[in-house]
Coordinates of C-alpha atoms in Angstrom, one line a residue:
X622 CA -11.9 18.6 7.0
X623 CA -12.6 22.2 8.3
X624 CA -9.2 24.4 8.4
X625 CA -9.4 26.1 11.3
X626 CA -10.0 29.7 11.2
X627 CA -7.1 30.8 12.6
X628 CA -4.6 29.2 10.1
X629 CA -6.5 30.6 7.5
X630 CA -6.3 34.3 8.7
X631 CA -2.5 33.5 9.3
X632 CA -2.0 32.4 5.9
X633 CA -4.1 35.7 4.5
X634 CA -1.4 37.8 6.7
X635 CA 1.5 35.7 5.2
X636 CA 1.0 36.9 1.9
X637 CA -2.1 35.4 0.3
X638 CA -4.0 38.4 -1.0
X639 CA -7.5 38.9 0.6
X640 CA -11.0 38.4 -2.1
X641 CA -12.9 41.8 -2.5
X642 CA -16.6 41.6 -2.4
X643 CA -16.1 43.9 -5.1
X644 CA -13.9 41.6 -7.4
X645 CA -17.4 40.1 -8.6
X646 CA -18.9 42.2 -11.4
X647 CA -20.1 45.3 -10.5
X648 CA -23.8 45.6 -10.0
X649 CA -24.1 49.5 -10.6
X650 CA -27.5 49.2 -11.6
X651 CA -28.7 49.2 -8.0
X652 CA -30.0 45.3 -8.0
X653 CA -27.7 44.3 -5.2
X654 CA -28.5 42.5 -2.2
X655 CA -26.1 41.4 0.7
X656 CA -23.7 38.5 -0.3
X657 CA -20.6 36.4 0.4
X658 CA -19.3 38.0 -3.1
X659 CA -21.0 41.5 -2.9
X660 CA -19.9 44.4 -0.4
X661 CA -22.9 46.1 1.5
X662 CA -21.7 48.8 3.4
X663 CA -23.8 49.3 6.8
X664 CA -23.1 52.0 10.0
X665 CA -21.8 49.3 12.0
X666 CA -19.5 46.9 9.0
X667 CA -20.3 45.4 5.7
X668 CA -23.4 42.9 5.6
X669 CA -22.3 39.8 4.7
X670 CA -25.2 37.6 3.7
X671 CA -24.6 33.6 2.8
X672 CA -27.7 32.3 1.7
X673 CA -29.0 28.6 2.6
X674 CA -31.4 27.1 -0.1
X675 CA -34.2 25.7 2.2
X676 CA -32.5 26.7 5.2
X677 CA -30.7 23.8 6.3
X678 CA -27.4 23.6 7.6
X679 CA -25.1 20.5 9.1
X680 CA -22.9 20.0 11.5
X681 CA -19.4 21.2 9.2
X682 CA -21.1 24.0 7.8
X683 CA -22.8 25.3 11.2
X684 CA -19.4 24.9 12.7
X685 CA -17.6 27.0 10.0
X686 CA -20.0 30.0 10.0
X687 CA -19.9 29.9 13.9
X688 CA -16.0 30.0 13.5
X689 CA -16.3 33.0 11.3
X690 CA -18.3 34.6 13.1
X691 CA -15.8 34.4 16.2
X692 CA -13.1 35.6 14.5
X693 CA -14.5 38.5 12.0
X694 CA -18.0 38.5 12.7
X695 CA -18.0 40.2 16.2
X696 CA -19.0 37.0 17.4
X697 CA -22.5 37.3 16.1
X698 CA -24.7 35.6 13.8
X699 CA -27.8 36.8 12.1
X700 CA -31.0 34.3 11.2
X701 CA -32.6 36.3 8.4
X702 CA -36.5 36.5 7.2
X703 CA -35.8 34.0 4.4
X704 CA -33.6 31.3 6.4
X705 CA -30.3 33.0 5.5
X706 CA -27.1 33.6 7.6
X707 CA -25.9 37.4 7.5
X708 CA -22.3 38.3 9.7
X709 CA -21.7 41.8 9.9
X710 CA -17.7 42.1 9.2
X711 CA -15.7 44.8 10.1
X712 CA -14.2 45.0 6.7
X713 CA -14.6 44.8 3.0
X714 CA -13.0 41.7 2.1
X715 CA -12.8 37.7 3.2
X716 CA -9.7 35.5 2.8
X717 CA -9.7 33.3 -0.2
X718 CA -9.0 30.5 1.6
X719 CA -12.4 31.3 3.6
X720 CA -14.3 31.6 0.5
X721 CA -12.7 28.1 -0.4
X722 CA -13.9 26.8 2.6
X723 CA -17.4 27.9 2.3
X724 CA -17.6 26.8 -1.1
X725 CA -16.2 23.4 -0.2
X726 CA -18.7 23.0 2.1
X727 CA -21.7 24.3 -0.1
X728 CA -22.4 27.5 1.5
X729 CA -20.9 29.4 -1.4
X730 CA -21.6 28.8 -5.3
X731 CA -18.6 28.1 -7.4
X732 CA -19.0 30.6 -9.5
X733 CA -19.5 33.9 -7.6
X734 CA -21.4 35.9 -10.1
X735 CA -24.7 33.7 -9.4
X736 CA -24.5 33.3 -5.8
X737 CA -26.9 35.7 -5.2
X738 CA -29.4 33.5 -6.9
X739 CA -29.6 30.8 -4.6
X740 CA -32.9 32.4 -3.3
X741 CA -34.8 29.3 -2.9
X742 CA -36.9 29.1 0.2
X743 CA -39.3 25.6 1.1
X744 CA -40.9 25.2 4.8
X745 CA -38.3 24.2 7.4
X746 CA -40.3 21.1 7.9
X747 CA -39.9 19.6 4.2
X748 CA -39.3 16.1 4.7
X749 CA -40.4 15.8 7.4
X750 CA -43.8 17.8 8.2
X751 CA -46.8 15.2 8.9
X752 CA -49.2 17.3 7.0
X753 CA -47.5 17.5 3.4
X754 CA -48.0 15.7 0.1
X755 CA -44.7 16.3 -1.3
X756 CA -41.2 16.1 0.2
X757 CA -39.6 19.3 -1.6
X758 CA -36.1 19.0 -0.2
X759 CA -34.8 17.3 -3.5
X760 CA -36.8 20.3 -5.5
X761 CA -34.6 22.6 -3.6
X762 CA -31.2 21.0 -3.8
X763 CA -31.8 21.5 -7.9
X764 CA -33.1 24.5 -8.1
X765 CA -29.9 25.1 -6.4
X766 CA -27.6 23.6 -8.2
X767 CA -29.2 24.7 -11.7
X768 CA -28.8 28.5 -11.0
X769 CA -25.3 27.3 -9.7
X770 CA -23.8 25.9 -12.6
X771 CA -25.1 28.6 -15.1
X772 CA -22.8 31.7 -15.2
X773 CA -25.4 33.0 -18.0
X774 CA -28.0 33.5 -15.7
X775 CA -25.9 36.1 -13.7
X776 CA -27.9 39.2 -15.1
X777 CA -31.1 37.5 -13.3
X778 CA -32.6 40.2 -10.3
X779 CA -30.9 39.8 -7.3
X780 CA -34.2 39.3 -6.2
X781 CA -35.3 36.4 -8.5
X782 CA -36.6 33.9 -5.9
X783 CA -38.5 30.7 -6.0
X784 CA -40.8 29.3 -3.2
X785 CA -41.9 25.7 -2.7
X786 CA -44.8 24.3 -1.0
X787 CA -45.0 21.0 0.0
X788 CA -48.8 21.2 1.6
X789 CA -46.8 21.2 5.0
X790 CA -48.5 22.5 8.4
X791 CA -45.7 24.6 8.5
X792 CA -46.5 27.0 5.4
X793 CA -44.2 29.7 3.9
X794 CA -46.9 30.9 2.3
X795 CA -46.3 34.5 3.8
X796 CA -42.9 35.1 2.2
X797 CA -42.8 36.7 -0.9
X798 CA -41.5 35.0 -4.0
X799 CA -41.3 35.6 -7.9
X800 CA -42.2 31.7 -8.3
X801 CA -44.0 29.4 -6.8
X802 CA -44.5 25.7 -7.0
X803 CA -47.3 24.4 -5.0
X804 CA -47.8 20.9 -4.9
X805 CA -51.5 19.6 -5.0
X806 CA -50.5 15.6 -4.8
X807 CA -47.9 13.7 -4.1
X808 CA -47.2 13.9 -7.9
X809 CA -48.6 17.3 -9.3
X810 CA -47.8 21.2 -8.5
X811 CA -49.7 24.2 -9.2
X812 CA -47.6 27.4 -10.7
X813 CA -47.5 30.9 -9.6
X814 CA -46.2 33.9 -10.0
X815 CA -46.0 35.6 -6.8
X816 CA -50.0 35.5 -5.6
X817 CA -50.8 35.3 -9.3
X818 CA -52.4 31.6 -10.3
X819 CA -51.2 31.0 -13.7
X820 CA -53.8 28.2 -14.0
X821 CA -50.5 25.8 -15.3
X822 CA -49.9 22.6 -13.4
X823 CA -46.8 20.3 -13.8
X824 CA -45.2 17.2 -12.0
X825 CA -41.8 17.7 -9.9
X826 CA -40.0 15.8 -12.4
X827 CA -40.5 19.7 -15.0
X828 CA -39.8 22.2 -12.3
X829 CA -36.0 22.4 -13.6
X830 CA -37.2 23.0 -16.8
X831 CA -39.7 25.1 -16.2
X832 CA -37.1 27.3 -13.8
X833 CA -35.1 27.3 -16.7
X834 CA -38.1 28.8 -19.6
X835 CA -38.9 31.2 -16.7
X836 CA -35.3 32.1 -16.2
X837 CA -34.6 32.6 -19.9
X838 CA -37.8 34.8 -20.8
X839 CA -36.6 37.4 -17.9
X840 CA -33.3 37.6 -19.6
X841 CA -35.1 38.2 -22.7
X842 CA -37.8 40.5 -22.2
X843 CA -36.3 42.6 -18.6
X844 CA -34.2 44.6 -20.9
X845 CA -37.0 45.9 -22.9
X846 CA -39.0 47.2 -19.7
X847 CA -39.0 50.9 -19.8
X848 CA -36.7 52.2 -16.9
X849 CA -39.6 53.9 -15.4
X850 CA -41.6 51.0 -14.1
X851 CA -39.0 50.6 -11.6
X852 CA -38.1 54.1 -10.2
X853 CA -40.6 53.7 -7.4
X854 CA -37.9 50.8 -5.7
X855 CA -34.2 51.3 -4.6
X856 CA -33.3 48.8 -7.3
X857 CA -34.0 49.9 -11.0
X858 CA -33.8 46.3 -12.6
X859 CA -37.0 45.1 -13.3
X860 CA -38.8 41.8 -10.8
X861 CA -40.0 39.1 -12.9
X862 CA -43.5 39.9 -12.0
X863 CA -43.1 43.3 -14.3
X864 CA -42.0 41.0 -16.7
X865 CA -45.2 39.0 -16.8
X866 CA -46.9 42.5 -16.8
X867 CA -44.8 43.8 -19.9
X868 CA -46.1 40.8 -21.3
X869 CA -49.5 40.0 -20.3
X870 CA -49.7 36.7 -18.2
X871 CA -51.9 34.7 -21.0
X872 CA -48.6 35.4 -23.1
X873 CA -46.3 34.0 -20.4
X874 CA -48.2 30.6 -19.9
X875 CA -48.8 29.9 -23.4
X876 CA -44.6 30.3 -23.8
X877 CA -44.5 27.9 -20.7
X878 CA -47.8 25.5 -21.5
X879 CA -45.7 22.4 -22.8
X880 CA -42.3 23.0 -21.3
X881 CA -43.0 20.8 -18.8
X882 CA -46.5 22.4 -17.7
X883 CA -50.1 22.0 -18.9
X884 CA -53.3 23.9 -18.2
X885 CA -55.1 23.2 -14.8
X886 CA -58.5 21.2 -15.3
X887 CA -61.7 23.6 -14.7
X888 CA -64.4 21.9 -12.3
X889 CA -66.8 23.4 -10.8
X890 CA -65.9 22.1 -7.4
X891 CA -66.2 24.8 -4.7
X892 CA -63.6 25.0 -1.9
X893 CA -64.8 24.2 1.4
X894 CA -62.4 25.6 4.0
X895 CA -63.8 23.4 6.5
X896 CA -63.9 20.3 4.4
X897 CA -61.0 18.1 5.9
X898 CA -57.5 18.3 4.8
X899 CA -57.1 14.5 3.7
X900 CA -60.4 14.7 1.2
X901 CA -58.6 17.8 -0.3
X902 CA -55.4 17.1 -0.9
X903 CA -55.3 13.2 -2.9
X904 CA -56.6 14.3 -6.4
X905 CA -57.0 17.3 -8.7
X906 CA -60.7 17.6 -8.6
X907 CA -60.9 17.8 -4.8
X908 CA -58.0 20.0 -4.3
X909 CA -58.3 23.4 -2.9
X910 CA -58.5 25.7 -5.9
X911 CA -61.5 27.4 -6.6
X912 CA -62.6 27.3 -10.3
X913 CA -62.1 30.5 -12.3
X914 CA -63.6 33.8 -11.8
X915 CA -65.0 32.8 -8.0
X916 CA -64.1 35.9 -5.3
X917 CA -64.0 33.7 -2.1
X918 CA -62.0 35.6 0.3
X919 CA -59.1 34.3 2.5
X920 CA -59.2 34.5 6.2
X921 CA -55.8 34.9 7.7
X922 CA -56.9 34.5 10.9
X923 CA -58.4 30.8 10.3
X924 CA -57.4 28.1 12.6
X925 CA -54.3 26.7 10.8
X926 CA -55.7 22.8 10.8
X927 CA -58.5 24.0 8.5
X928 CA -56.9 25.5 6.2
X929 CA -55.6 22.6 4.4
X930 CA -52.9 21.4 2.1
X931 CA -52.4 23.5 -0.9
X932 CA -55.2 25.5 0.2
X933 CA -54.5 28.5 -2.1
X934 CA -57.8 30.8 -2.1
X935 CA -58.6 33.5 -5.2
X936 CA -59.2 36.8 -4.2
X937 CA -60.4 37.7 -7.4
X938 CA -59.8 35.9 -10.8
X939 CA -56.1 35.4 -11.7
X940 CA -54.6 36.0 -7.8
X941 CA -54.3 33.3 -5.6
X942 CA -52.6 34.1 -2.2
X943 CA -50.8 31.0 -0.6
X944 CA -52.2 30.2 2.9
X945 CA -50.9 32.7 5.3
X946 CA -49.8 31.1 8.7
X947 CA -49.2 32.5 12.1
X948 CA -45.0 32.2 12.3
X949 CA -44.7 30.1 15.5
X950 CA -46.2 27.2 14.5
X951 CA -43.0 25.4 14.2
X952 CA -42.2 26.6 18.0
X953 CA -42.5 23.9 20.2
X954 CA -42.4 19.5 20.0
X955 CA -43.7 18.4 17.3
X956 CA -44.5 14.7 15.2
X957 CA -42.3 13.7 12.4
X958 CA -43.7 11.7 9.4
X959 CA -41.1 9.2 10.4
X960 CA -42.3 6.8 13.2
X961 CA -40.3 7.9 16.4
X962 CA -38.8 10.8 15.5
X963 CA -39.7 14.7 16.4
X964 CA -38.9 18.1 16.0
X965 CA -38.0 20.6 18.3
X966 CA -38.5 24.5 17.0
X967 CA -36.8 26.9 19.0
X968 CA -36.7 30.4 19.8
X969 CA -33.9 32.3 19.0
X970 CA -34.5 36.2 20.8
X971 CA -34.5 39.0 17.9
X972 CA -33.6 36.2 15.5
X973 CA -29.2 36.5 17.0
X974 CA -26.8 33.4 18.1
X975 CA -23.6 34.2 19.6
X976 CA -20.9 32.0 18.0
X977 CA -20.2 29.8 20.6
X978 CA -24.6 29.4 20.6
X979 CA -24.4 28.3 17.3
X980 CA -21.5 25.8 18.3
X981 CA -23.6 24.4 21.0
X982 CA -26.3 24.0 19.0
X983 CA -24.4 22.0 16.4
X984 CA -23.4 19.7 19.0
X985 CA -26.4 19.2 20.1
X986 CA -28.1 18.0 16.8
X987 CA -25.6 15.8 16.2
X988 CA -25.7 14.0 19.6
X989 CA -29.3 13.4 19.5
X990 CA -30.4 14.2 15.7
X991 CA -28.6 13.8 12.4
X992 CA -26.6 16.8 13.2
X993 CA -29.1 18.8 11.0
X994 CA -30.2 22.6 12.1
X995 CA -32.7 24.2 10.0
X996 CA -33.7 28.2 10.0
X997 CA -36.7 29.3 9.8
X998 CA -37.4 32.9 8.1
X999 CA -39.3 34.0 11.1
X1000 CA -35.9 33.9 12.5
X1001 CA -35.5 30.9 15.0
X1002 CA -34.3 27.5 14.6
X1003 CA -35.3 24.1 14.3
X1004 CA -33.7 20.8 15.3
X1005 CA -34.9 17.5 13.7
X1006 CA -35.5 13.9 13.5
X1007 CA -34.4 13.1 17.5
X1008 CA -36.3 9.7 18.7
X1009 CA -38.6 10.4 21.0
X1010 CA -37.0 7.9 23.5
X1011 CA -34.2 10.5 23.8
X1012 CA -37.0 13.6 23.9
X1013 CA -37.0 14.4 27.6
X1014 CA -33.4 14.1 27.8
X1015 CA -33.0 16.5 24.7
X1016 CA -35.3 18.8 25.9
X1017 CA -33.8 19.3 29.3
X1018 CA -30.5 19.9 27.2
X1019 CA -31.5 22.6 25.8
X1020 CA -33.2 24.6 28.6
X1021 CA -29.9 24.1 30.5
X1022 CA -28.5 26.4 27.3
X1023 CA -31.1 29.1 28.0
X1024 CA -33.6 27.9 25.0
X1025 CA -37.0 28.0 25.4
X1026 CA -39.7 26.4 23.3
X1027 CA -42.9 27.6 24.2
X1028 CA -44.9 29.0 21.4
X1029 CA -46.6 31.4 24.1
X1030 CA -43.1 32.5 24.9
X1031 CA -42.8 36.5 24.7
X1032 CA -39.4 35.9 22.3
X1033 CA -41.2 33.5 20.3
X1034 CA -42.9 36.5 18.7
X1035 CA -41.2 39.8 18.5
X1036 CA -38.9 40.5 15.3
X1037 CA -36.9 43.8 14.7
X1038 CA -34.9 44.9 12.1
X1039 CA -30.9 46.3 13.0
X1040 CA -31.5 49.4 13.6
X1041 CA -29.5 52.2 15.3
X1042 CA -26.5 52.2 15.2
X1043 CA -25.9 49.5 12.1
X1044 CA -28.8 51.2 10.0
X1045 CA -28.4 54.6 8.5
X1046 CA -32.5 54.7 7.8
X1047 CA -33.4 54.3 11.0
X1048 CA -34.9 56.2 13.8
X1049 CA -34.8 53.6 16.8
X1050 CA -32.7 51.3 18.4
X1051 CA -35.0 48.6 17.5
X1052 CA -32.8 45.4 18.7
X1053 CA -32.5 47.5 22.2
X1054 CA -36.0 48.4 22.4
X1055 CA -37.4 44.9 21.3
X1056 CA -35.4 43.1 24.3
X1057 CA -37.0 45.5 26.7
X1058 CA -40.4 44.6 25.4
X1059 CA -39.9 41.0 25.6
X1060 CA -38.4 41.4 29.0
X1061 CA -40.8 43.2 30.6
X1062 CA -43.6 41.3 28.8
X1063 CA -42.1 38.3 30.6
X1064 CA -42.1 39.8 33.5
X1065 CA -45.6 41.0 33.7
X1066 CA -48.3 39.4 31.6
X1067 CA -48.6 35.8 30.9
X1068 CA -49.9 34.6 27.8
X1069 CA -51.5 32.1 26.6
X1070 CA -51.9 32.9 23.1
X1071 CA -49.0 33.6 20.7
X1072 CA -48.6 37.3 19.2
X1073 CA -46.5 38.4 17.0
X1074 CA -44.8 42.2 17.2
X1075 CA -42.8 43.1 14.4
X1076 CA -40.3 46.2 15.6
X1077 CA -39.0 48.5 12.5
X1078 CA -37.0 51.2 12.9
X1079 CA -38.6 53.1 9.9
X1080 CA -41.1 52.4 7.4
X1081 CA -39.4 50.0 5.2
X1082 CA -40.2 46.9 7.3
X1083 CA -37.2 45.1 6.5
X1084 CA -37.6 42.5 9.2
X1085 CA -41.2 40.9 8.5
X1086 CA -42.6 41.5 4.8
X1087 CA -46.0 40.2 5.7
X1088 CA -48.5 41.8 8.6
X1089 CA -47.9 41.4 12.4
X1090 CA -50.1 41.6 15.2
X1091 CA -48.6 44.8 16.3
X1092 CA -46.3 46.5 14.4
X1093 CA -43.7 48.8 15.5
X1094 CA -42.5 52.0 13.4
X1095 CA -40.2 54.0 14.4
X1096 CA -39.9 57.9 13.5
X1097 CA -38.3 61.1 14.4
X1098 CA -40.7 61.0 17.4
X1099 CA -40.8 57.5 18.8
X1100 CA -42.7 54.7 17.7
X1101 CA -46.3 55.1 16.2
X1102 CA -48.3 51.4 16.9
X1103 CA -50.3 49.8 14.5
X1104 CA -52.6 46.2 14.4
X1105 CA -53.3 43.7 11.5
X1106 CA -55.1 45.0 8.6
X1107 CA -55.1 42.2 6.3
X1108 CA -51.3 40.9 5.9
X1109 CA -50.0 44.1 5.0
X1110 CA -46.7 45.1 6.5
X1111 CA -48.1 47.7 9.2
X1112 CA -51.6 47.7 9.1
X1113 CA -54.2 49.8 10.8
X1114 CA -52.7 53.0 13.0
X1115 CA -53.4 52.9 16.2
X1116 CA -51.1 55.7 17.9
X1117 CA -48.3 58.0 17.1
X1118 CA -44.7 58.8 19.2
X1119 CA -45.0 56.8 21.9
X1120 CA -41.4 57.6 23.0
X1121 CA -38.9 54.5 23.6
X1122 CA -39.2 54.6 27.5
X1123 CA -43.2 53.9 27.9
X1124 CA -43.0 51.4 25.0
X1125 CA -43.0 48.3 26.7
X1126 CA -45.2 49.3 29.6
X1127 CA -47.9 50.7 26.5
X1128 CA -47.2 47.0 25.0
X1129 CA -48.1 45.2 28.1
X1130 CA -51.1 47.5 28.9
X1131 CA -52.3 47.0 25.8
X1132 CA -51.8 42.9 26.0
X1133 CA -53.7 42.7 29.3
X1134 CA -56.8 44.7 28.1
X1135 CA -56.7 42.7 25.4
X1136 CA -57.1 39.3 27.8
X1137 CA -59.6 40.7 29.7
X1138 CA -61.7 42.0 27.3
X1139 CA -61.9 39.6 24.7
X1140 CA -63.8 36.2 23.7
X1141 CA -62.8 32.9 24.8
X1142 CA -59.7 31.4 22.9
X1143 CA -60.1 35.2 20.7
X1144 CA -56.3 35.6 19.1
X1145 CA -55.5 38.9 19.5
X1146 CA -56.1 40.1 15.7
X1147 CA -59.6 38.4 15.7
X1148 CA -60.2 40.9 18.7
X1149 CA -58.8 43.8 17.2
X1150 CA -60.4 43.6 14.2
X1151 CA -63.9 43.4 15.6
X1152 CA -63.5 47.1 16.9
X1153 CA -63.0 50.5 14.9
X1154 CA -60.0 52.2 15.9
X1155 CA -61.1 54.6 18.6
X1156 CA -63.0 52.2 20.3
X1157 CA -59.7 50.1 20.4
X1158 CA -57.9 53.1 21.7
X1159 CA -60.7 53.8 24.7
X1160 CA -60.0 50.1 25.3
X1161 CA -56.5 49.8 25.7
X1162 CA -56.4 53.6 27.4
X1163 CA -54.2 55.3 24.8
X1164 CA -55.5 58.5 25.8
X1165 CA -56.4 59.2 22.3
X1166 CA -58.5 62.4 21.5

C-alpha cells in the first residue's frame, strides 16, 4: 500500500527529521551525478534523479513519482536520455518516509551509497520486441540487484553503466555505455567496452560474474590512474574505459577470459548488411561480426530492417560501434512477440509529463495492458502488451488525452536540454524555443519523414549524446545550426546566431527546401550529406556569404 503523500509530509512537519541528499558520503571528488541520495543544485531547485534499470515502471511506482511530483516537484516530471525520472525540488532534502516509500517500491536502492549505480539501460522493447534473440529483462533485474546489495562497490564512477542488447528492432545502440552485452543467439553475447569489441563472448548465465571481475578490476586499478587523464571532464575520477587504457585491453580480456567468458571464434565470414536478419542471427559463424582487422564502415543512415540483429560493424580493428538507430522507431503501433498483443510508443513533447499526465497514463496501462509504462531515453513513453481486440479503443483513449503517436509527428523528434532559467551554462531558453519550433512546424509543413532536432542551450549537449539531424546550439548570440556528420553530437556547421525569434520560421524553411529538393523517400541526413556546405546554405536560402 502507497501512503499517501500528504500524510507523509505531515508526519515530516510533526517531528520526523527530513533525509539530506548530503547525509550520503560525500562525493568531493567531482564524480556526482543527480540522485534520490545526492543533492544537485540547479538555477531553478535541486535535480533529483531516480533511476529506472531498463526503464520500466508499474502502476504503484508510476503513481508514487506522479504524487511526488504534485506535491514537491512543481508538478512536473522529467523523462531523461537514459529512461530515468528526474523531479526538480524546491529544496535539499526528502522525507524519510518518502525515501521508504520509494525504496519499498524499488525505485530506490537500500543502501544509498550505490544507488547511483543502477545505470543499466536495455531497449524499451526487451521482452517483447519481434526482432530479438534474447529477452534481457531478467539480465537487467540482476545487474540491478548485484550493484544493489554491494555497499563495496560504492567507489565505482558515478558513471559506470552497462548496456544490453537483445538484437531488438528497437536498438539502444546510440547510448553510451562503459559495458556492453550484445547477444548474438538466443544463448551467447558478445562483450564490449563502450564501441571497443573485446573479441570475448559468454552465455547470459556469466554476465553477473563477469559484471562482478569488471567491477572489481576498476576498483583496483582507477586509483592508480594519474589524475591528469581526467582533467579534460568535470568529473576527475577515472571511466572504466581509461581503465582498460591504463591497462591495455589484451591485459583486461585475458583477466576476464575464463570468468565466465571465452575468446570469440575467427572465420572468415564477411558481413553482408543486406543478407537477411534471420540467416544472421541463429549461430556464431553467421553472425554479424566481421573477422579481425576488416575496416567495413557503418552506415547510420541504413534502413533499419537491414541492419540486422547484433549487427555490430568494425570501423577499424578493435572498435565495434553498436548499430545506430533513428530514435522514433518505437513511436507508433507496433507487433509484440506475443500472439495478440502490441505496443503503443508515444510521444511525450520535450520529453515532460505533468503529474496528473503521468497519473492518467498509469491508469491507462492498467485498464488495457499489464499496467506496465516503459521510458524510452529519447524521452517518450511506451505502453505494452494491450490485445489488439482492445487496440482501436485504446488508441482513441489516448488521443482524447492529447497523445499523439505518429512517428512523422513534429514532437516525436525535437529534444532540448533545461535550459534558461534552470541551467546556469546556458545561453537559450531551450524548452521555450523548442515548443515554438514544434508548433509552428505543425502548423506549416507536413512531413512525411521523421527528423530529429536536438535543441542545446550550449555546447555540452546534455540532451542527446549521439548526432541529430539538426542540432541546435545556443550561444551568446542565438543559435548556430548544424546537420549530421557521422553520430557526433553537433555535426557539420551550417550557420551562426540565428536569433531565437526567426528560429522556427529558418527551421521550417529549411524543412520545405529540403522536400522539394530531394530524392524520392531521401531522409533528410541522406540529403544533406550529398551536398558541401555552401551549396546546402544556397539551398535552404541562409544568405550565407
Amino acid at each position: 500500500m502507497v501512503v499517501s503523500i500528504s500524510s507523509i509530509a505531515a508526519s515530516s512537519r510533526a517531528g520526523v527529521s527530513s533525509a539530506t541528499f548530503s547525509s550520503t558520503p560525500s562525493r568531493a571528488d567531482g564524480d556526482a551525478c543527480p540522485g534520490l541520495f545526492y543533492q544537485t543544485a540547479a538555477q531553478d531547485g535541486f535535480l533529483t534523479r531516480i533511476r529506472l534499470p531498463g526503464g520500466v515502471l508499474n502502476c504503484a511506482q508510476a503513481t508514487l513519482i506522479a504524487d511526488v511530483a504534485a506535491q514537491f516537484g512543481q508538478g512536473q516530471v522529467w523523462l531523461t536520455n537514459r529512461a530515468n525520472v528526474q523531479l526538480r525540488l524546491p529544496e535539499p532534502e526528502i522525507a524519510p518516509a518518502i525515501v521508504a516509500q520509494l525504496q519499498d517500491l524499488g525505485l530506490a536502492a537500500r543502501l544509498p551509497e550505490v544507488d547511483h549505480l543502477r545505470n543499466v539501460m536495455a531497449s524499451p522493447t526487451a521482452g517483447i520486441d519481434v526482432a530479438a534473440v534474447m529477452d534481457t529483462s531478467g539480465l537487467v533485474q540482476a545487474i540491478d540487484q548485484y550493484f544493489s546489495s554491494h555497499p563495496e562497490l560504492a567507489p565505482l564512477s558515478a558513471k559506470f553503466s552497462v548496456g544490453l542488447d537483445g538484437g531488438e528492432g528497437v536498438s539502444i545502440g546510440d547510448r553510451r555505455n562503459d559495458v556492453w552485452f550484445v547477444a548474438t543467439s538466443a544463448s551467447q553475447m558478445r562483450l564490449l567496452f563502450g564501441q571497443r569489441d573485446t573479441w570475448l563472448m559468454c552465455s547470459p548465465g556469466n554476465v553477473i560474474e563477469l559484471v562482478a571481475a569488471i567491477s572489481q578490476m576498476y576498483l583496483e586499478f582507477a586509483p592508480q590512474i594519474p589524475v591528469s587523464v581526467n582533467e579534460h571532464r568535470r568529473s576527475r575520477k577515472p571511466r572504466w574505459g581509461d581503465v582498460v587504457d591504463y591497462l591495455g585491453c589484451d591485459r583486461v580480456c585475458k583477466q576476464l577470459n575464463g570468468r565466465g567468458a571465452f575468446p570469440a571464434p575467427t572465420t572468415t565470414h564477411e558481413t553482408n548488411v543486406n543478407e537477411p536478419s534471420e540467416t544472421r542471427s541463429g549461430n556464431v559463424k553467421k553472425m554479424a561480426f566481421p573477422a579481425p582487422m576488416t575496416t567495413h564502415e557503418t552506415n547510420v543512415d541504413e534502413p533499419s530492417e537491414r541492419r540486422s540483429v547484433g549487427a555490430i560493424k568494425l570501423k577499424g580493428a578493435g572498435y565495434a560501434p553498436l548499430r545506430w538507430e533513428q530514435h522514433f522507431d518505437h513511436i507508433g503501433v507496433h507487433d509484440q512477440s506475443q500472439c495478440g498483443l502490441a505496443y503503443v510508443g508515444m510521444i511525450v513533447p520535450l520529453g515532460r509529463l505533468l503529474s496528473n499526465q503521468l497519473h492518467q497514463l498509469s491508469q491507462l496501462a492498467q485498464t488495457y495492458g499489464n499496467g506496465e509504462l516503459r521510458l524510452t531515453p529519447w524521452q517518450n513513453l511506451i505502453i505494452p502488451n494491450i490485445p489488439k481486440t482492445r487496440l482501436t479503443e485504446f488508441q482513441q483513449t489516448l488521443e482524447s488525452l492529447g497523445f499523439a503517436y505518429d512517428q512523422t509527428h513534429p514532437a516525436g523528434g525535437i529534444v532540448a536540454c533545461r535550459g534558461l532559467p534552470g541551467c546556469g551554462a546556458s545561453f537559450t531558453e531551450t524548452q521555450i524555443d523548442a515548443a515554438k519550433i514544434t508548433q509552428h512546424l505543425a502548423d506549416s509543413v507536413k512531413l512525411d519523414q521523421p527528423i530529429n532536432i536536438h535543441v542545446s542551450g550550449c555546447g555540452k549537449g546534455c540532451a542527446q549524446p549521439s548526432g541529430s539531424d539538426i542540432a541546435l546550439m545556443g550561444t551568446e548570440h542565438g543559435y548556430d545550426i548544424y546537420l549530421r556528420d557521422s553520430n557526433q553530437t553537433f555535426g557539420r556547421l551550417l550557420v551562426t546566431s540565428i536569433v531565437p525569434t526567426q528560429l522556427p520560421e529558418v527551421i521550417a524553411r529549411i524543412v520545405r527546401r529540403y522536400q522539394r529538393s530531394r530524392e524520392p523517400d531521401e531522409s533528410f541526413s541522406q540529403f544533406t550529406q550529398r551536398y558541401e556546405i555552401k551549396q546546402l546554405q544556397e539551398i535552404f536560402g541562409l544568405g550565407v556569404s
